[in-house]
Amino acid sequence: MKKVIFIIYCFFASSIILAQQKKRDTLFIKYDNSLLTKKQLRGEKTYIYVIKGTGNQKDFVYLLEEGMCFNLKPKNVKKFKTILKKSNAYYKKDKLYDWKLAEYLGKYVVFLVKGNKYIKVVVVEGIE
């Protein structure tokens, strides 16, 4: 009897935890060499993508590569310049508010699309 009660308790506890997690939309962004620079972290196999126009103030934002997928079928691939405009992160010509961009992109699961490669990235914001 105790086992049955324990199993029922575990089932309800796990369903409550799963219900509290927010689902995020997926954002597919076309890789743009003029706005993104790929760099390898020193002494690691990890890559980051530096965004042109960021790092102008005390904070900075970049995209950290998490993994790679192939042959996904996205419904809509957006241009990176369009995403930057939509985020309202520009405050001067080619200068971005890093925190606004990080807040906007943080709402999504982000993939950079480069040919048939889909690079899953995470937005990282830091303070100098």
Backbone as JSON, one array per atom type, in Angstrom:
{
  "sequence": "MKKVIFIIYCFFASSIILAQQKKRDTLFIKYDNSLLTKKQLRGEKTYIYVIKGTGNQKDFVYLLEEGMCFNLKPKNVKKFKTILKKSNAYYKKDKLYDWKLAEYLGKYVVFLVKGNKYIKVVVVEGIE",
  "N": [[0.82, -1.19, 0.0], [1.96, 1.22, 0.76], [3.79, 1.57, -1.27], [2.17, 2.02, -3.51], [0.94, 4.44, -2.84], [3.21, 6.06, -2.74], [4.05, 5.95, -5.43], [1.88, 7.19, -6.7], [2.09, 9.73, -5.54], [4.61, 10.54, -6.54], [3.99, 10.66, -9.26], [2.08, 12.78, -9.39], [3.62, 14.88, -8.35], [5.66, 15.12, -10.26], [4.14, 15.86, -12.49], [3.22, 18.36, -11.73], [5.61, 19.83, -11.6], [6.44, 19.71, -14.29], [4.37, 21.12, -15.47], [4.89, 23.7, -14.67], [7.05, 24.55, -16.11], [7.99, 26.75, -18.69], [7.09, 26.82, -22.07], [8.98, 27.59, -24.93], [9.06, 29.48, -27.93], [10.55, 28.64, -31.09], [13.21, 30.13, -32.8], [14.42, 30.67, -35.93], [17.27, 31.81, -37.43], [18.83, 33.28, -40.16], [22.2, 32.78, -40.9], [24.49, 35.41, -40.84], [27.29, 36.72, -42.16], [28.16, 39.36, -42.06], [27.17, 40.4, -39.73], [27.68, 38.63, -37.67], [30.38, 37.12, -35.94], [32.33, 34.32, -35.77], [34.02, 32.8, -33.13], [36.52, 30.92, -31.42], [36.66, 29.79, -28.11], [39.41, 30.33, -26.0], [41.58, 27.66, -25.47], [39.54, 25.79, -25.38], [36.94, 23.72, -26.85], [34.75, 25.08, -27.53], [32.55, 27.28, -29.26], [31.78, 30.71, -29.89], [29.55, 33.29, -30.95], [30.03, 36.44, -31.88], [28.23, 39.43, -31.83], [27.85, 42.02, -34.1], [28.12, 45.37, -33.1], [27.61, 45.11, -30.43], [28.68, 45.21, -26.94], [29.36, 47.81, -26.31], [28.94, 49.23, -24.03], [29.03, 48.76, -20.5], [28.2, 46.19, -20.4], [27.92, 43.08, -22.25], [26.93, 40.95, -24.95], [26.62, 37.71, -26.35], [26.41, 34.85, -28.56], [26.34, 31.53, -27.62], [27.49, 28.5, -28.8], [25.64, 25.56, -28.69], [25.07, 23.13, -29.87], [24.67, 21.11, -32.89], [22.43, 20.6, -35.56], [21.0, 18.78, -38.29], [19.26, 19.06, -41.37], [16.7, 20.02, -40.49], [13.3, 21.17, -40.63], [12.38, 24.12, -40.84], [9.64, 26.43, -40.54], [9.81, 29.14, -40.98], [12.47, 31.19, -41.72], [14.28, 33.79, -40.48], [15.86, 36.94, -41.25], [18.85, 38.12, -39.74], [19.26, 40.84, -39.36], [16.65, 41.81, -39.42], [15.67, 40.69, -37.07], [17.23, 42.05, -35.19], [16.26, 44.67, -35.52], [13.58, 44.3, -34.78], [13.84, 43.7, -32.11], [14.22, 46.12, -30.91], [16.69, 47.07, -30.08], [18.6, 48.81, -31.06], [20.32, 51.85, -30.46], [21.91, 53.81, -31.49], [23.34, 54.36, -34.73], [24.33, 51.26, -35.81], [24.91, 50.49, -33.18], [24.14, 48.71, -30.28], [21.82, 48.11, -27.6], [22.79, 45.92, -25.32], [21.48, 44.5, -23.28], [18.78, 44.68, -23.99], [18.72, 43.23, -26.35], [19.54, 40.7, -25.41], [17.44, 40.13, -23.69], [15.28, 39.97, -25.49], [16.06, 37.86, -27.3], [16.32, 35.85, -25.43], [13.82, 34.86, -24.96], [13.36, 32.88, -26.72], [14.12, 29.67, -28.27], [16.98, 29.44, -29.99], [18.19, 29.05, -33.28], [20.85, 29.18, -35.53], [20.91, 29.38, -38.97], [22.72, 27.88, -41.41], [23.17, 27.08, -44.47], [22.4, 23.71, -44.81], [22.84, 23.23, -42.19], [21.99, 23.56, -38.79], [22.56, 25.51, -36.2], [22.42, 25.34, -32.85], [22.07, 27.81, -30.46], [22.77, 29.65, -27.43], [21.81, 32.53, -25.71], [24.07, 34.66, -24.16], [24.71, 36.87, -21.6], [26.87, 39.27, -20.26], [28.75, 41.13, -17.78], [31.24, 43.56, -17.71]],
  "CA": [[0.0, 0.0, 0.0], [2.84, 2.39, 0.81], [4.39, 1.72, -2.6], [1.16, 2.6, -4.4], [0.81, 5.85, -2.46], [4.45, 6.72, -3.14], [4.04, 6.07, -6.89], [0.89, 8.22, -7.03], [2.68, 10.99, -5.12], [5.65, 10.88, -7.52], [3.33, 11.01, -10.51], [1.51, 14.12, -9.27], [4.7, 15.85, -8.14], [6.34, 15.34, -11.54], [3.24, 16.58, -13.4], [3.2, 19.76, -11.3], [6.88, 20.43, -12.0], [6.42, 19.86, -15.75], [3.39, 22.15, -15.81], [5.43, 25.01, -14.34], [8.07, 24.93, -17.08], [7.44, 27.51, -19.81], [7.51, 26.43, -23.41], [9.45, 28.74, -25.69], [9.03, 29.34, -29.37], [11.84, 28.47, -31.73], [13.53, 31.2, -33.74], [15.45, 30.29, -36.89], [17.88, 33.03, -37.95], [19.8, 33.04, -41.23], [23.55, 33.2, -40.52], [24.91, 36.58, -41.6], [28.71, 37.0, -41.9], [28.41, 40.78, -41.81], [26.71, 40.74, -38.38], [28.16, 37.63, -36.71], [31.76, 36.65, -36.07], [32.54, 33.08, -35.03], [35.31, 32.73, -32.44], [36.69, 29.77, -30.53], [37.16, 30.16, -26.79], [40.81, 29.92, -25.81], [41.8, 26.42, -24.72], [38.33, 24.97, -25.34], [36.36, 23.38, -28.15], [33.49, 25.81, -27.58], [32.52, 28.42, -30.15], [30.83, 31.77, -29.61], [29.25, 34.17, -32.08], [30.0, 37.82, -31.43], [27.27, 40.19, -32.62], [28.35, 43.36, -34.42], [27.39, 46.47, -32.45], [27.45, 44.86, -29.0], [29.86, 45.44, -26.13], [29.7, 49.22, -26.33], [28.82, 49.78, -22.69], [29.65, 47.9, -19.5], [27.76, 44.81, -20.58], [28.1, 42.54, -23.6], [26.1, 39.78, -25.22], [27.08, 36.89, -27.47], [25.69, 33.59, -28.71], [27.18, 30.39, -27.3], [27.07, 27.32, -29.55], [25.29, 24.4, -27.86], [25.08, 21.9, -30.66], [24.37, 21.26, -34.31], [21.44, 19.68, -36.11], [20.99, 18.78, -39.75], [18.03, 18.77, -42.1], [15.44, 20.4, -39.84], [12.39, 21.78, -41.58], [11.74, 25.28, -40.23], [8.58, 27.07, -41.32], [10.16, 30.51, -41.29], [13.83, 31.58, -41.37], [14.31, 35.25, -40.51], [17.15, 37.59, -41.39], [19.33, 38.58, -38.45], [19.05, 42.29, -39.3], [15.24, 41.99, -39.07], [15.55, 40.35, -35.65], [17.82, 43.15, -34.43], [15.32, 45.79, -35.56], [12.38, 43.94, -34.04], [14.16, 43.68, -30.68], [14.36, 47.52, -30.47], [17.96, 47.15, -29.35], [19.46, 49.87, -31.6], [20.2, 53.18, -29.88], [22.62, 54.64, -32.46], [23.61, 53.57, -35.92], [25.2, 50.1, -35.58], [25.19, 50.32, -31.75], [23.01, 47.98, -29.7], [21.67, 47.88, -26.17], [23.0, 44.49, -25.16], [20.47, 43.91, -22.4], [17.52, 44.55, -24.73], [18.88, 42.11, -27.29], [19.56, 39.46, -24.63], [16.07, 39.91, -23.2], [14.46, 39.56, -26.62], [16.46, 36.53, -27.78], [16.15, 34.9, -24.34], [12.46, 34.33, -24.99], [13.28, 31.86, -27.77], [15.16, 28.68, -28.56], [17.53, 30.07, -31.19], [19.02, 28.29, -34.21], [21.43, 29.89, -36.65], [20.78, 28.52, -40.15], [23.84, 28.05, -42.35], [22.98, 26.0, -45.43], [21.53, 22.69, -44.2], [23.25, 23.09, -40.79], [21.23, 24.35, -37.84], [23.42, 25.64, -35.02], [21.64, 25.75, -31.68], [22.85, 28.73, -29.65], [22.17, 30.21, -26.22], [22.2, 33.92, -25.52], [24.83, 34.87, -22.92], [24.93, 38.29, -21.3], [27.85, 39.43, -19.21], [29.1, 42.49, -17.36], [32.69, 43.69, -17.58]],
  "C": [[0.87, 1.27, 0.0], [3.47, 2.66, -0.55], [3.43, 2.4, -3.57], [1.0, 4.09, -4.1], [2.04, 6.64, -2.9], [4.48, 6.94, -4.65], [3.05, 7.16, -7.32], [1.43, 9.61, -6.67], [3.75, 11.46, -6.12], [5.05, 11.33, -8.84], [2.78, 12.43, -10.45], [2.59, 15.19, -9.08], [5.41, 16.16, -9.46], [5.45, 16.1, -12.51], [3.14, 18.06, -13.01], [4.47, 20.47, -11.73], [6.9, 20.67, -13.51], [5.46, 20.95, -16.18], [3.93, 23.54, -15.56], [6.51, 25.46, -15.32], [7.41, 25.63, -18.26], [7.98, 26.94, -21.12], [7.9, 27.69, -24.16], [9.33, 28.44, -27.17], [10.46, 29.18, -29.9], [12.02, 29.55, -32.77], [14.68, 30.73, -34.62], [15.96, 31.57, -37.55], [18.92, 32.65, -39.01], [21.15, 33.6, -40.79], [24.0, 34.32, -41.45], [26.35, 36.93, -41.22], [28.99, 38.46, -41.57], [28.0, 41.19, -40.39], [27.22, 39.8, -37.29], [29.6, 37.24, -37.0], [31.93, 35.43, -35.18], [33.94, 33.07, -34.43], [35.34, 31.49, -31.56], [37.24, 30.27, -29.2], [38.54, 29.56, -26.58], [40.9, 28.67, -24.95], [40.6, 25.51, -24.63], [37.88, 24.65, -26.76], [35.03, 24.1, -28.36], [33.61, 27.02, -28.5], [31.48, 29.43, -29.67], [30.65, 32.58, -30.88], [29.08, 35.58, -31.52], [29.12, 38.61, -32.39], [27.81, 41.6, -32.84], [27.47, 44.41, -33.75], [27.16, 46.25, -30.97], [28.75, 45.15, -28.27], [30.29, 46.89, -26.07], [29.64, 49.87, -24.95], [29.5, 48.83, -21.73], [29.22, 46.45, -19.62], [28.0, 44.38, -22.02], [27.24, 41.3, -23.73], [26.7, 39.03, -26.41], [26.25, 35.61, -27.5], [26.67, 32.45, -28.5], [26.63, 29.17, -28.02], [26.84, 26.15, -28.61], [25.39, 23.1, -28.61], [24.7, 22.18, -32.1], [23.37, 20.19, -34.73], [21.5, 19.79, -37.63], [19.59, 18.48, -40.25], [16.76, 18.97, -41.28], [14.57, 21.06, -40.9], [11.68, 22.97, -40.93], [10.68, 25.88, -41.14], [9.01, 28.45, -41.8], [11.59, 30.8, -40.81], [13.92, 33.09, -41.55], [15.74, 35.76, -40.68], [17.55, 38.16, -40.04], [19.12, 40.09, -38.28], [17.6, 42.6, -38.91], [15.01, 41.72, -37.59], [16.1, 41.48, -34.78], [16.89, 44.36, -34.4], [14.09, 45.52, -34.71], [12.61, 43.95, -32.52], [14.24, 45.08, -30.07], [15.65, 47.73, -29.68], [18.87, 48.26, -29.88], [19.24, 51.17, -30.84], [20.97, 54.22, -30.69], [22.84, 53.76, -33.67], [24.67, 52.51, -35.59], [25.63, 49.92, -34.13], [23.94, 49.72, -31.11], [23.02, 48.06, -28.18], [21.74, 46.37, -25.96], [21.91, 43.83, -24.33], [19.13, 43.74, -23.11], [17.57, 43.37, -25.7], [18.86, 40.78, -26.55], [18.17, 39.13, -24.11], [15.17, 39.39, -24.31], [14.78, 38.13, -27.07], [16.28, 35.46, -26.7], [14.77, 34.28, -24.28], [12.33, 33.13, -25.92], [14.37, 30.8, -27.63], [15.69, 29.11, -29.92], [18.42, 29.1, -31.98], [19.55, 29.25, -35.26], [21.43, 28.93, -37.84], [21.9, 28.87, -41.12], [23.8, 26.88, -43.32], [21.99, 24.99, -44.87], [21.95, 22.38, -42.76], [22.43, 24.05, -39.93], [22.01, 24.36, -36.53], [22.58, 26.16, -33.87], [22.55, 26.61, -30.8], [22.04, 29.2, -28.45], [22.68, 31.63, -26.09], [22.88, 34.05, -24.16], [25.06, 36.36, -22.77], [25.91, 38.38, -20.14], [28.1, 40.9, -18.91], [30.61, 42.53, -17.17], [33.09, 44.09, -16.18]]
}
